[in-house]
Amino acid sequence: MNYLFEAFKPPCHIKVTYFDAKTPKQASIKKENGQMITVPLFQSQETIAGEVTIEPFRGKNVEHIGVKIELLVQIELYFDRGNFYDFTSLGAQLQPSSNQQQYQDGSRN
């Protein structure tokens, strides 16, 4: 039975590190299902730079159709308080499709 629950776990850990010396401000937003999440908050004048690390768990194989990162923006208009508008501001393809595997010794393919 434990094997069944293992099947739905993600095969990797994804970490985003920002190059800015200070930690970005955090904002709490409500998802469509009502759950509150905390996300980084940036102003329009700020430069956003960083590194995305994808680490497969030991012995796991990760196949993907490409790694893409997108900057999603949420705006609340002054005259329309309480309604938020979402859009994609910027997207970048980080890696084309491939197969990444973590070997027992920790090295990656």
PDB file of N, CA and C in Angstrom:
ATOM      1  N   MET A   1       0.823  -1.192   0.000  1.00  0.00           N
ATOM      2  CA  MET A   1       0.000   0.000   0.000  1.00  0.00           C
ATOM      3  C   MET A   1       0.869   1.258   0.000  1.00  0.00           C
ATOM      4  N   ASN A   2       2.012   1.201   0.675  1.00  0.00           N
ATOM      5  CA  ASN A   2       2.916   2.345   0.711  1.00  0.00           C
ATOM      6  C   ASN A   2       3.422   2.677  -0.689  1.00  0.00           C
ATOM      7  N   TYR A   3       3.578   1.659  -1.540  1.00  0.00           N
ATOM      8  CA  TYR A   3       4.042   1.877  -2.904  1.00  0.00           C
ATOM      9  C   TYR A   3       3.066   2.774  -3.669  1.00  0.00           C
ATOM     10  N   LEU A   4       1.771   2.617  -3.399  1.00  0.00           N
ATOM     11  CA  LEU A   4       0.769   3.425  -4.075  1.00  0.00           C
ATOM     12  C   LEU A   4       0.946   4.910  -3.758  1.00  0.00           C
ATOM     13  N   PHE A   5       1.226   5.239  -2.498  1.00  0.00           N
ATOM     14  CA  PHE A   5       1.423   6.634  -2.124  1.00  0.00           C
ATOM     15  C   PHE A   5       2.735   7.183  -2.672  1.00  0.00           C
ATOM     16  N   GLU A   6       3.753   6.349  -2.812  1.00  0.00           N
ATOM     17  CA  GLU A   6       5.040   6.779  -3.371  1.00  0.00           C
ATOM     18  C   GLU A   6       4.900   7.186  -4.834  1.00  0.00           C
ATOM     19  N   ALA A   7       3.924   6.619  -5.545  1.00  0.00           N
ATOM     20  CA  ALA A   7       3.753   6.890  -6.972  1.00  0.00           C
ATOM     21  C   ALA A   7       3.357   8.339  -7.236  1.00  0.00           C
ATOM     22  N   PHE A   8       2.725   9.011  -6.285  1.00  0.00           N
ATOM     23  CA  PHE A   8       2.241  10.367  -6.507  1.00  0.00           C
ATOM     24  C   PHE A   8       3.172  11.443  -5.966  1.00  0.00           C
ATOM     25  N   LYS A   9       4.322  11.070  -5.435  1.00  0.00           N
ATOM     26  CA  LYS A   9       5.288  12.060  -4.954  1.00  0.00           C
ATOM     27  C   LYS A   9       6.057  12.637  -6.138  1.00  0.00           C
ATOM     28  N   PRO A  10       6.463  13.908  -6.069  1.00  0.00           N
ATOM     29  CA  PRO A  10       7.261  14.465  -7.165  1.00  0.00           C
ATOM     30  C   PRO A  10       8.640  13.795  -7.203  1.00  0.00           C
ATOM     31  N   PRO A  11       9.222  13.617  -8.402  1.00  0.00           N
ATOM     32  CA  PRO A  11      10.514  12.940  -8.514  1.00  0.00           C
ATOM     33  C   PRO A  11      11.713  13.855  -8.275  1.00  0.00           C
ATOM     34  N   CYS A  12      11.472  15.141  -7.994  1.00  0.00           N
ATOM     35  CA  CYS A  12      12.592  16.062  -7.831  1.00  0.00           C
ATOM     36  C   CYS A  12      12.228  17.191  -6.870  1.00  0.00           C
ATOM     37  N   HIS A  13      13.271  17.917  -6.462  1.00  0.00           N
ATOM     38  CA  HIS A  13      13.109  19.101  -5.614  1.00  0.00           C
ATOM     39  C   HIS A  13      13.508  20.312  -6.453  1.00  0.00           C
ATOM     40  N   ILE A  14      12.656  21.331  -6.494  1.00  0.00           N
ATOM     41  CA  ILE A  14      12.927  22.535  -7.279  1.00  0.00           C
ATOM     42  C   ILE A  14      13.184  23.689  -6.323  1.00  0.00           C
ATOM     43  N   LYS A  15      14.312  24.375  -6.524  1.00  0.00           N
ATOM     44  CA  LYS A  15      14.700  25.480  -5.648  1.00  0.00           C
ATOM     45  C   LYS A  15      14.993  26.713  -6.504  1.00  0.00           C
ATOM     46  N   VAL A  16      14.443  27.858  -6.102  1.00  0.00           N
ATOM     47  CA  VAL A  16      14.696  29.126  -6.788  1.00  0.00           C
ATOM     48  C   VAL A  16      15.483  30.014  -5.841  1.00  0.00           C
ATOM     49  N   THR A  17      16.662  30.475  -6.291  1.00  0.00           N
ATOM     50  CA  THR A  17      17.516  31.349  -5.497  1.00  0.00           C
ATOM     51  C   THR A  17      17.651  32.679  -6.233  1.00  0.00           C
ATOM     52  N   TYR A  18      17.380  33.774  -5.537  1.00  0.00           N
ATOM     53  CA  TYR A  18      17.505  35.107  -6.134  1.00  0.00           C
ATOM     54  C   TYR A  18      18.909  35.642  -5.882  1.00  0.00           C
ATOM     55  N   PHE A  19      19.502  36.311  -6.906  1.00  0.00           N
ATOM     56  CA  PHE A  19      20.859  36.839  -6.785  1.00  0.00           C
ATOM     57  C   PHE A  19      20.908  38.142  -6.006  1.00  0.00           C
ATOM     58  N   ASP A  20      19.786  38.787  -5.818  1.00  0.00           N
ATOM     59  CA  ASP A  20      19.741  40.036  -5.068  1.00  0.00           C
ATOM     60  C   ASP A  20      20.241  39.784  -3.649  1.00  0.00           C
ATOM     61  N   ALA A  21      20.992  40.721  -3.105  1.00  0.00           N
ATOM     62  CA  ALA A  21      21.579  40.549  -1.768  1.00  0.00           C
ATOM     63  C   ALA A  21      20.515  40.426  -0.686  1.00  0.00           C
ATOM     64  N   LYS A  22      19.407  41.121  -0.857  1.00  0.00           N
ATOM     65  CA  LYS A  22      18.351  41.048   0.151  1.00  0.00           C
ATOM     66  C   LYS A  22      17.271  40.062  -0.292  1.00  0.00           C
ATOM     67  N   THR A  23      16.556  39.543   0.661  1.00  0.00           N
ATOM     68  CA  THR A  23      15.450  38.646   0.372  1.00  0.00           C
ATOM     69  C   THR A  23      14.266  39.475  -0.109  1.00  0.00           C
ATOM     70  N   PRO A  24      13.590  39.052  -1.184  1.00  0.00           N
ATOM     71  CA  PRO A  24      12.463  39.854  -1.666  1.00  0.00           C
ATOM     72  C   PRO A  24      11.324  39.889  -0.650  1.00  0.00           C
ATOM     73  N   LYS A  25      10.555  40.975  -0.703  1.00  0.00           N
ATOM     74  CA  LYS A  25       9.378  41.078   0.157  1.00  0.00           C
ATOM     75  C   LYS A  25       8.429  39.934  -0.176  1.00  0.00           C
ATOM     76  N   GLN A  26       7.612  39.553   0.789  1.00  0.00           N
ATOM     77  CA  GLN A  26       6.651  38.471   0.599  1.00  0.00           C
ATOM     78  C   GLN A  26       5.235  39.033   0.647  1.00  0.00           C
ATOM     79  N   ALA A  27       4.349  38.450  -0.131  1.00  0.00           N
ATOM     80  CA  ALA A  27       2.937  38.837  -0.134  1.00  0.00           C
ATOM     81  C   ALA A  27       2.086  37.582  -0.051  1.00  0.00           C
ATOM     82  N   SER A  28       1.005  37.649   0.690  1.00  0.00           N
ATOM     83  CA  SER A  28       0.066  36.531   0.784  1.00  0.00           C
ATOM     84  C   SER A  28      -1.062  36.765  -0.212  1.00  0.00           C
ATOM     85  N   ILE A  29      -1.329  35.743  -1.024  1.00  0.00           N
ATOM     86  CA  ILE A  29      -2.430  35.833  -1.985  1.00  0.00           C
ATOM     87  C   ILE A  29      -3.332  34.622  -1.816  1.00  0.00           C
ATOM     88  N   LYS A  30      -4.564  34.789  -2.233  1.00  0.00           N
ATOM     89  CA  LYS A  30      -5.536  33.704  -2.136  1.00  0.00           C
ATOM     90  C   LYS A  30      -5.685  33.049  -3.504  1.00  0.00           C
ATOM     91  N   LYS A  31      -5.511  31.722  -3.544  1.00  0.00           N
ATOM     92  CA  LYS A  31      -5.692  30.984  -4.781  1.00  0.00           C
ATOM     93  C   LYS A  31      -7.181  30.815  -5.055  1.00  0.00           C
ATOM     94  N   GLU A  32      -7.506  30.307  -6.238  1.00  0.00           N
ATOM     95  CA  GLU A  32      -8.903  30.130  -6.624  1.00  0.00           C
ATOM     96  C   GLU A  32      -9.651  29.193  -5.685  1.00  0.00           C
ATOM     97  N   ASN A  33      -8.930  28.220  -5.092  1.00  0.00           N
ATOM     98  CA  ASN A  33      -9.588  27.273  -4.187  1.00  0.00           C
ATOM     99  C   ASN A  33      -9.704  27.824  -2.766  1.00  0.00           C
ATOM    100  N   GLY A  34      -9.284  29.072  -2.543  1.00  0.00           N
ATOM    101  CA  GLY A  34      -9.395  29.700  -1.230  1.00  0.00           C
ATOM    102  C   GLY A  34      -8.166  29.542  -0.356  1.00  0.00           C
ATOM    103  N   GLN A  35      -7.200  28.751  -0.783  1.00  0.00           N
ATOM    104  CA  GLN A  35      -5.972  28.525  -0.014  1.00  0.00           C
ATOM    105  C   GLN A  35      -5.064  29.747  -0.121  1.00  0.00           C
ATOM    106  N   MET A  36      -4.476  30.159   1.003  1.00  0.00           N
ATOM    107  CA  MET A  36      -3.547  31.293   1.019  1.00  0.00           C
ATOM    108  C   MET A  36      -2.125  30.779   0.802  1.00  0.00           C
ATOM    109  N   ILE A  37      -1.366  31.443  -0.074  1.00  0.00           N
ATOM    110  CA  ILE A  37       0.037  31.101  -0.297  1.00  0.00           C
ATOM    111  C   ILE A  37       0.869  32.379  -0.208  1.00  0.00           C
ATOM    112  N   THR A  38       2.158  32.216   0.076  1.00  0.00           N
ATOM    113  CA  THR A  38       3.082  33.342   0.157  1.00  0.00           C
ATOM    114  C   THR A  38       3.990  33.311  -1.066  1.00  0.00           C
ATOM    115  N   VAL A  39       4.104  34.454  -1.744  1.00  0.00           N
ATOM    116  CA  VAL A  39       4.915  34.559  -2.952  1.00  0.00           C
ATOM    117  C   VAL A  39       5.825  35.778  -2.844  1.00  0.00           C
ATOM    118  N   PRO A  40       6.964  35.791  -3.576  1.00  0.00           N
ATOM    119  CA  PRO A  40       7.827  36.972  -3.561  1.00  0.00           C
ATOM    120  C   PRO A  40       7.133  38.154  -4.245  1.00  0.00           C
ATOM    121  N   LEU A  41       7.415  39.346  -3.764  1.00  0.00           N
ATOM    122  CA  LEU A  41       6.797  40.567  -4.279  1.00  0.00           C
ATOM    123  C   LEU A  41       7.889  41.477  -4.825  1.00  0.00           C
ATOM    124  N   PHE A  42       7.755  41.886  -6.079  1.00  0.00           N
ATOM    125  CA  PHE A  42       8.733  42.754  -6.724  1.00  0.00           C
ATOM    126  C   PHE A  42       8.033  43.996  -7.251  1.00  0.00           C
ATOM    127  N   GLN A  43       8.758  45.109  -7.308  1.00  0.00           N
ATOM    128  CA  GLN A  43       8.259  46.351  -7.888  1.00  0.00           C
ATOM    129  C   GLN A  43       8.653  46.387  -9.361  1.00  0.00           C
ATOM    130  N   SER A  44       8.018  47.248 -10.138  1.00  0.00           N
ATOM    131  CA  SER A  44       8.268  47.295 -11.580  1.00  0.00           C
ATOM    132  C   SER A  44       9.689  47.736 -11.926  1.00  0.00           C
ATOM    133  N   GLN A  45      10.361  48.482 -11.035  1.00  0.00           N
ATOM    134  CA  GLN A  45      11.706  48.977 -11.322  1.00  0.00           C
ATOM    135  C   GLN A  45      12.801  47.971 -10.956  1.00  0.00           C
ATOM    136  N   GLU A  46      12.471  46.919 -10.237  1.00  0.00           N
ATOM    137  CA  GLU A  46      13.479  45.986  -9.748  1.00  0.00           C
ATOM    138  C   GLU A  46      13.915  44.999 -10.828  1.00  0.00           C
ATOM    139  N   THR A  47      15.192  44.636 -10.790  1.00  0.00           N
ATOM    140  CA  THR A  47      15.722  43.597 -11.647  1.00  0.00           C
ATOM    141  C   THR A  47      15.563  42.264 -10.931  1.00  0.00           C
ATOM    142  N   ILE A  48      15.036  41.288 -11.644  1.00  0.00           N
ATOM    143  CA  ILE A  48      14.841  39.963 -11.058  1.00  0.00           C
ATOM    144  C   ILE A  48      15.828  39.021 -11.726  1.00  0.00           C
ATOM    145  N   ALA A  49      16.763  38.487 -10.949  1.00  0.00           N
ATOM    146  CA  ALA A  49      17.758  37.552 -11.465  1.00  0.00           C
ATOM    147  C   ALA A  49      17.967  36.463 -10.428  1.00  0.00           C
ATOM    148  N   GLY A  50      18.256  35.280 -10.902  1.00  0.00           N
ATOM    149  CA  GLY A  50      18.462  34.196  -9.949  1.00  0.00           C
ATOM    150  C   GLY A  50      18.827  32.903 -10.638  1.00  0.00           C
ATOM    151  N   GLU A  51      18.678  31.830  -9.893  1.00  0.00           N
ATOM    152  CA  GLU A  51      19.065  30.511 -10.372  1.00  0.00           C
ATOM    153  C   GLU A  51      17.979  29.510  -9.991  1.00  0.00           C
ATOM    154  N   VAL A  52      17.631  28.640 -10.933  1.00  0.00           N
ATOM    155  CA  VAL A  52      16.671  27.568 -10.686  1.00  0.00           C
ATOM    156  C   VAL A  52      17.446  26.261 -10.659  1.00  0.00           C
ATOM    157  N   THR A  53      17.314  25.517  -9.563  1.00  0.00           N
ATOM    158  CA  THR A  53      18.003  24.239  -9.413  1.00  0.00           C
ATOM    159  C   THR A  53      16.965  23.128  -9.340  1.00  0.00           C
ATOM    160  N   ILE A  54      17.126  22.120 -10.196  1.00  0.00           N
ATOM    161  CA  ILE A  54      16.245  20.956 -10.182  1.00  0.00           C
ATOM    162  C   ILE A  54      17.091  19.764  -9.777  1.00  0.00           C
ATOM    163  N   GLU A  55      16.786  19.198  -8.616  1.00  0.00           N
ATOM    164  CA  GLU A  55      17.554  18.077  -8.076  1.00  0.00           C
ATOM    165  C   GLU A  55      16.673  16.841  -8.004  1.00  0.00           C
ATOM    166  N   PRO A  56      16.924  15.850  -8.868  1.00  0.00           N
ATOM    167  CA  PRO A  56      16.163  14.597  -8.765  1.00  0.00           C
ATOM    168  C   PRO A  56      16.483  13.886  -7.449  1.00  0.00           C
ATOM    169  N   PHE A  57      15.481  13.261  -6.860  1.00  0.00           N
ATOM    170  CA  PHE A  57      15.720  12.485  -5.648  1.00  0.00           C
ATOM    171  C   PHE A  57      16.569  11.273  -5.996  1.00  0.00           C
ATOM    172  N   ARG A  58      17.291  10.774  -5.019  1.00  0.00           N
ATOM    173  CA  ARG A  58      18.216   9.661  -5.218  1.00  0.00           C
ATOM    174  C   ARG A  58      17.515   8.486  -5.902  1.00  0.00           C
ATOM    175  N   GLY A  59      18.093   8.066  -7.031  1.00  0.00           N
ATOM    176  CA  GLY A  59      17.566   6.925  -7.770  1.00  0.00           C
ATOM    177  C   GLY A  59      16.361   7.236  -8.638  1.00  0.00           C
ATOM    178  N   LYS A  60      15.909   8.484  -8.678  1.00  0.00           N
ATOM    179  CA  LYS A  60      14.736   8.855  -9.479  1.00  0.00           C
ATOM    180  C   LYS A  60      15.179   9.395 -10.833  1.00  0.00           C
ATOM    181  N   ASN A  61      14.354   9.194 -11.817  1.00  0.00           N
ATOM    182  CA  ASN A  61      14.603   9.654 -13.165  1.00  0.00           C
ATOM    183  C   ASN A  61      13.583  10.745 -13.492  1.00  0.00           C
ATOM    184  N   VAL A  62      14.019  11.864 -14.024  1.00  0.00           N
ATOM    185  CA  VAL A  62      13.123  12.968 -14.358  1.00  0.00           C
ATOM    186  C   VAL A  62      13.173  13.195 -15.864  1.00  0.00           C
ATOM    187  N   GLU A  63      12.050  12.955 -16.526  1.00  0.00           N
ATOM    188  CA  GLU A  63      11.929  13.252 -17.950  1.00  0.00           C
ATOM    189  C   GLU A  63      11.029  14.472 -18.079  1.00  0.00           C
ATOM    190  N   HIS A  64      11.412  15.411 -18.921  1.00  0.00           N
ATOM    191  CA  HIS A  64      10.605  16.619 -19.064  1.00  0.00           C
ATOM    192  C   HIS A  64      10.595  17.078 -20.509  1.00  0.00           C
ATOM    193  N   ILE A  65       9.646  17.915 -20.832  1.00  0.00           N
ATOM    194  CA  ILE A  65       9.533  18.445 -22.194  1.00  0.00           C
ATOM    195  C   ILE A  65      10.095  19.858 -22.276  1.00  0.00           C
ATOM    196  N   GLY A  66      10.922  20.194 -21.305  1.00  0.00           N
ATOM    197  CA  GLY A  66      11.559  21.502 -21.262  1.00  0.00           C
ATOM    198  C   GLY A  66      11.291  22.186 -19.937  1.00  0.00           C
ATOM    199  N   VAL A  67      12.223  23.033 -19.540  1.00  0.00           N
ATOM    200  CA  VAL A  67      12.072  23.793 -18.302  1.00  0.00           C
ATOM    201  C   VAL A  67      11.859  25.245 -18.697  1.00  0.00           C
ATOM    202  N   LYS A  68      10.728  25.797 -18.278  1.00  0.00           N
ATOM    203  CA  LYS A  68      10.372  27.168 -18.616  1.00  0.00           C
ATOM    204  C   LYS A  68      10.007  27.889 -17.330  1.00  0.00           C
ATOM    205  N   ILE A  69      10.451  29.126 -17.219  1.00  0.00           N
ATOM    206  CA  ILE A  69      10.093  29.939 -16.062  1.00  0.00           C
ATOM    207  C   ILE A  69       9.315  31.144 -16.578  1.00  0.00           C
ATOM    208  N   GLU A  70       8.230  31.475 -15.878  1.00  0.00           N
ATOM    209  CA  GLU A  70       7.395  32.601 -16.282  1.00  0.00           C
ATOM    210  C   GLU A  70       7.191  33.542 -15.107  1.00  0.00           C
ATOM    211  N   LEU A  71       7.168  34.815 -15.398  1.00  0.00           N
ATOM    212  CA  LEU A  71       6.875  35.831 -14.398  1.00  0.00           C
ATOM    213  C   LEU A  71       5.393  36.159 -14.514  1.00  0.00           C
ATOM    214  N   LEU A  72       4.640  35.776 -13.497  1.00  0.00           N
ATOM    215  CA  LEU A  72       3.201  36.030 -13.488  1.00  0.00           C
ATOM    216  C   LEU A  72       2.932  37.290 -12.686  1.00  0.00           C
ATOM    217  N   VAL A  73       2.091  38.146 -13.210  1.00  0.00           N
ATOM    218  CA  VAL A  73       1.819  39.435 -12.589  1.00  0.00           C
ATOM    219  C   VAL A  73       0.349  39.484 -12.179  1.00  0.00           C
ATOM    220  N   GLN A  74       0.102  40.064 -11.014  1.00  0.00           N
ATOM    221  CA  GLN A  74      -1.264  40.258 -10.543  1.00  0.00           C
ATOM    222  C   GLN A  74      -1.444  41.740 -10.229  1.00  0.00           C
ATOM    223  N   ILE A  75      -2.490  42.336 -10.791  1.00  0.00           N
ATOM    224  CA  ILE A  75      -2.746  43.764 -10.620  1.00  0.00           C
ATOM    225  C   ILE A  75      -4.110  43.963  -9.967  1.00  0.00           C
ATOM    226  N   GLU A  76      -4.153  44.902  -9.015  1.00  0.00           N
ATOM    227  CA  GLU A  76      -5.416  45.337  -8.433  1.00  0.00           C
ATOM    228  C   GLU A  76      -5.578  46.805  -8.809  1.00  0.00           C
ATOM    229  N   LEU A  77      -6.642  47.139  -9.519  1.00  0.00           N
ATOM    230  CA  LEU A  77      -6.870  48.511  -9.950  1.00  0.00           C
ATOM    231  C   LEU A  77      -7.468  49.336  -8.824  1.00  0.00           C
ATOM    232  N   TYR A  78      -7.114  50.611  -8.798  1.00  0.00           N
ATOM    233  CA  TYR A  78      -7.562  51.505  -7.730  1.00  0.00           C
ATOM    234  C   TYR A  78      -9.088  51.599  -7.665  1.00  0.00           C
ATOM    235  N   PHE A  79      -9.741  51.712  -8.817  1.00  0.00           N
ATOM    236  CA  PHE A  79     -11.194  51.887  -8.840  1.00  0.00           C
ATOM    237  C   PHE A  79     -11.958  50.565  -8.765  1.00  0.00           C
ATOM    238  N   ASP A  80     -11.247  49.439  -8.808  1.00  0.00           N
ATOM    239  CA  ASP A  80     -11.888  48.116  -8.806  1.00  0.00           C
ATOM    240  C   ASP A  80     -11.282  47.260  -7.700  1.00  0.00           C
ATOM    241  N   ARG A  81     -11.279  47.765  -6.489  1.00  0.00           N
ATOM    242  CA  ARG A  81     -10.665  47.077  -5.344  1.00  0.00           C
ATOM    243  C   ARG A  81     -11.308  45.709  -5.121  1.00  0.00           C
ATOM    244  N   GLY A  82     -10.480  44.747  -4.801  1.00  0.00           N
ATOM    245  CA  GLY A  82     -10.974  43.404  -4.511  1.00  0.00           C
ATOM    246  C   GLY A  82     -10.941  42.476  -5.707  1.00  0.00           C
ATOM    247  N   ASN A  83     -10.843  43.011  -6.917  1.00  0.00           N
ATOM    248  CA  ASN A  83     -10.728  42.187  -8.120  1.00  0.00           C
ATOM    249  C   ASN A  83      -9.299  42.268  -8.628  1.00  0.00           C
ATOM    250  N   PHE A  84      -8.694  41.119  -8.864  1.00  0.00           N
ATOM    251  CA  PHE A  84      -7.319  41.054  -9.325  1.00  0.00           C
ATOM    252  C   PHE A  84      -7.290  40.538 -10.752  1.00  0.00           C
ATOM    253  N   TYR A  85      -6.351  41.029 -11.522  1.00  0.00           N
ATOM    254  CA  TYR A  85      -6.185  40.617 -12.903  1.00  0.00           C
ATOM    255  C   TYR A  85      -4.799  40.005 -13.053  1.00  0.00           C
ATOM    256  N   ASP A  86      -4.740  38.767 -13.565  1.00  0.00           N
ATOM    257  CA  ASP A  86      -3.482  38.041 -13.729  1.00  0.00           C
ATOM    258  C   ASP A  86      -3.078  38.044 -15.201  1.00  0.00           C
ATOM    259  N   PHE A  87      -1.770  38.131 -15.460  1.00  0.00           N
ATOM    260  CA  PHE A  87      -1.257  37.962 -16.811  1.00  0.00           C
ATOM    261  C   PHE A  87       0.208  37.557 -16.738  1.00  0.00           C
ATOM    262  N   THR A  88       0.701  36.985 -17.828  1.00  0.00           N
ATOM    263  CA  THR A  88       2.103  36.593 -17.924  1.00  0.00           C
ATOM    264  C   THR A  88       2.884  37.764 -18.486  1.00  0.00           C
ATOM    265  N   SER A  89       3.913  38.180 -17.764  1.00  0.00           N
ATOM    266  CA  SER A  89       4.698  39.326 -18.178  1.00  0.00           C
ATOM    267  C   SER A  89       5.932  38.918 -18.975  1.00  0.00           C
ATOM    268  N   LEU A  90       6.565  37.843 -18.558  1.00  0.00           N
ATOM    269  CA  LEU A  90       7.832  37.458 -19.158  1.00  0.00           C
ATOM    270  C   LEU A  90       8.007  35.959 -19.013  1.00  0.00           C
ATOM    271  N   GLY A  91       8.503  35.315 -20.039  1.00  0.00           N
ATOM    272  CA  GLY A  91       8.770  33.882 -19.973  1.00  0.00           C
ATOM    273  C   GLY A  91      10.099  33.575 -20.626  1.00  0.00           C
ATOM    274  N   ALA A  92      10.804  32.574 -20.128  1.00  0.00           N
ATOM    275  CA  ALA A  92      12.098  32.192 -20.694  1.00  0.00           C
ATOM    276  C   ALA A  92      12.241  30.677 -20.654  1.00  0.00           C
ATOM    277  N   GLN A  93      12.703  30.103 -21.762  1.00  0.00           N
ATOM    278  CA  GLN A  93      12.978  28.670 -21.832  1.00  0.00           C
ATOM    279  C   GLN A  93      14.373  28.449 -21.251  1.00  0.00           C
ATOM    280  N   LEU A  94      14.471  27.704 -20.146  1.00  0.00           N
ATOM    281  CA  LEU A  94      15.754  27.492 -19.486  1.00  0.00           C
ATOM    282  C   LEU A  94      16.504  26.287 -20.027  1.00  0.00           C
ATOM    283  N   GLN A  95      15.769  25.240 -20.417  1.00  0.00           N
ATOM    284  CA  GLN A  95      16.415  24.026 -20.911  1.00  0.00           C
ATOM    285  C   GLN A  95      15.459  23.304 -21.846  1.00  0.00           C
ATOM    286  N   PRO A  96      15.965  22.798 -22.991  1.00  0.00           N
ATOM    287  CA  PRO A  96      15.096  22.012 -23.870  1.00  0.00           C
ATOM    288  C   PRO A  96      14.782  20.653 -23.240  1.00  0.00           C
ATOM    289  N   SER A  97      13.888  19.905 -23.862  1.00  0.00           N
ATOM    290  CA  SER A  97      13.493  18.612 -23.302  1.00  0.00           C
ATOM    291  C   SER A  97      14.695  17.683 -23.175  1.00  0.00           C
ATOM    292  N   SER A  98      14.712  16.911 -22.078  1.00  0.00           N
ATOM    293  CA  SER A  98      15.808  15.978 -21.838  1.00  0.00           C
ATOM    294  C   SER A  98      15.417  14.999 -20.754  1.00  0.00           C
ATOM    295  N   ASN A  99      16.383  14.191 -20.378  1.00  0.00           N
ATOM    296  CA  ASN A  99      16.211  13.194 -19.337  1.00  0.00           C
ATOM    297  C   ASN A  99      17.308  13.437 -18.312  1.00  0.00           C
ATOM    298  N   GLN A 100      16.946  13.671 -17.081  1.00  0.00           N
ATOM    299  CA  GLN A 100      17.918  13.951 -16.025  1.00  0.00           C
ATOM    300  C   GLN A 100      17.770  12.891 -14.948  1.00  0.00           C
ATOM    301  N   GLN A 101      18.886  12.310 -14.533  1.00  0.00           N
ATOM    302  CA  GLN A 101      18.830  11.236 -13.548  1.00  0.00           C
ATOM    303  C   GLN A 101      19.852  11.476 -12.456  1.00  0.00           C
ATOM    304  N   GLN A 102      19.472  11.187 -11.228  1.00  0.00           N
ATOM    305  CA  GLN A 102      20.380  11.279 -10.080  1.00  0.00           C
ATOM    306  C   GLN A 102      20.909   9.869  -9.827  1.00  0.00           C
ATOM    307  N   TYR A 103      22.208   9.693  -9.910  1.00  0.00           N
ATOM    308  CA  TYR A 103      22.797   8.389  -9.650  1.00  0.00           C
ATOM    309  C   TYR A 103      23.056   8.215  -8.163  1.00  0.00           C
ATOM    310  N   GLN A 104      23.350   7.010  -7.764  1.00  0.00           N
ATOM    311  CA  GLN A 104      23.526   6.689  -6.354  1.00  0.00           C
ATOM    312  C   GLN A 104      24.648   7.502  -5.714  1.00  0.00           C
ATOM    313  N   ASP A 105      25.684   7.862  -6.457  1.00  0.00           N
ATOM    314  CA  ASP A 105      26.805   8.609  -5.880  1.00  0.00           C
ATOM    315  C   ASP A 105      26.544  10.114  -5.820  1.00  0.00           C
ATOM    316  N   GLY A 106      25.400  10.571  -6.356  1.00  0.00           N
ATOM    317  CA  GLY A 106      25.067  11.989  -6.277  1.00  0.00           C
ATOM    318  C   GLY A 106      25.344  12.753  -7.555  1.00  0.00           C
ATOM    319  N   SER A 107      26.078  12.157  -8.515  1.00  0.00           N
ATOM    320  CA  SER A 107      26.343  12.860  -9.764  1.00  0.00           C
ATOM    321  C   SER A 107      25.110  12.782 -10.655  1.00  0.00           C
ATOM    322  N   ARG A 108      24.971  13.786 -11.546  1.00  0.00           N
ATOM    323  CA  ARG A 108      23.810  13.834 -12.429  1.00  0.00           C
ATOM    324  C   ARG A 108      24.227  13.528 -13.842  1.00  0.00           C
ATOM    325  N   ASN A 109      23.265  13.046 -14.593  1.00  0.00           N
ATOM    326  CA  ASN A 109      23.447  12.779 -16.005  1.00  0.00           C
ATOM    327  C   ASN A 109      22.801  13.886 -16.808  1.00  0.00           C
TER     328      ASN A 109
END
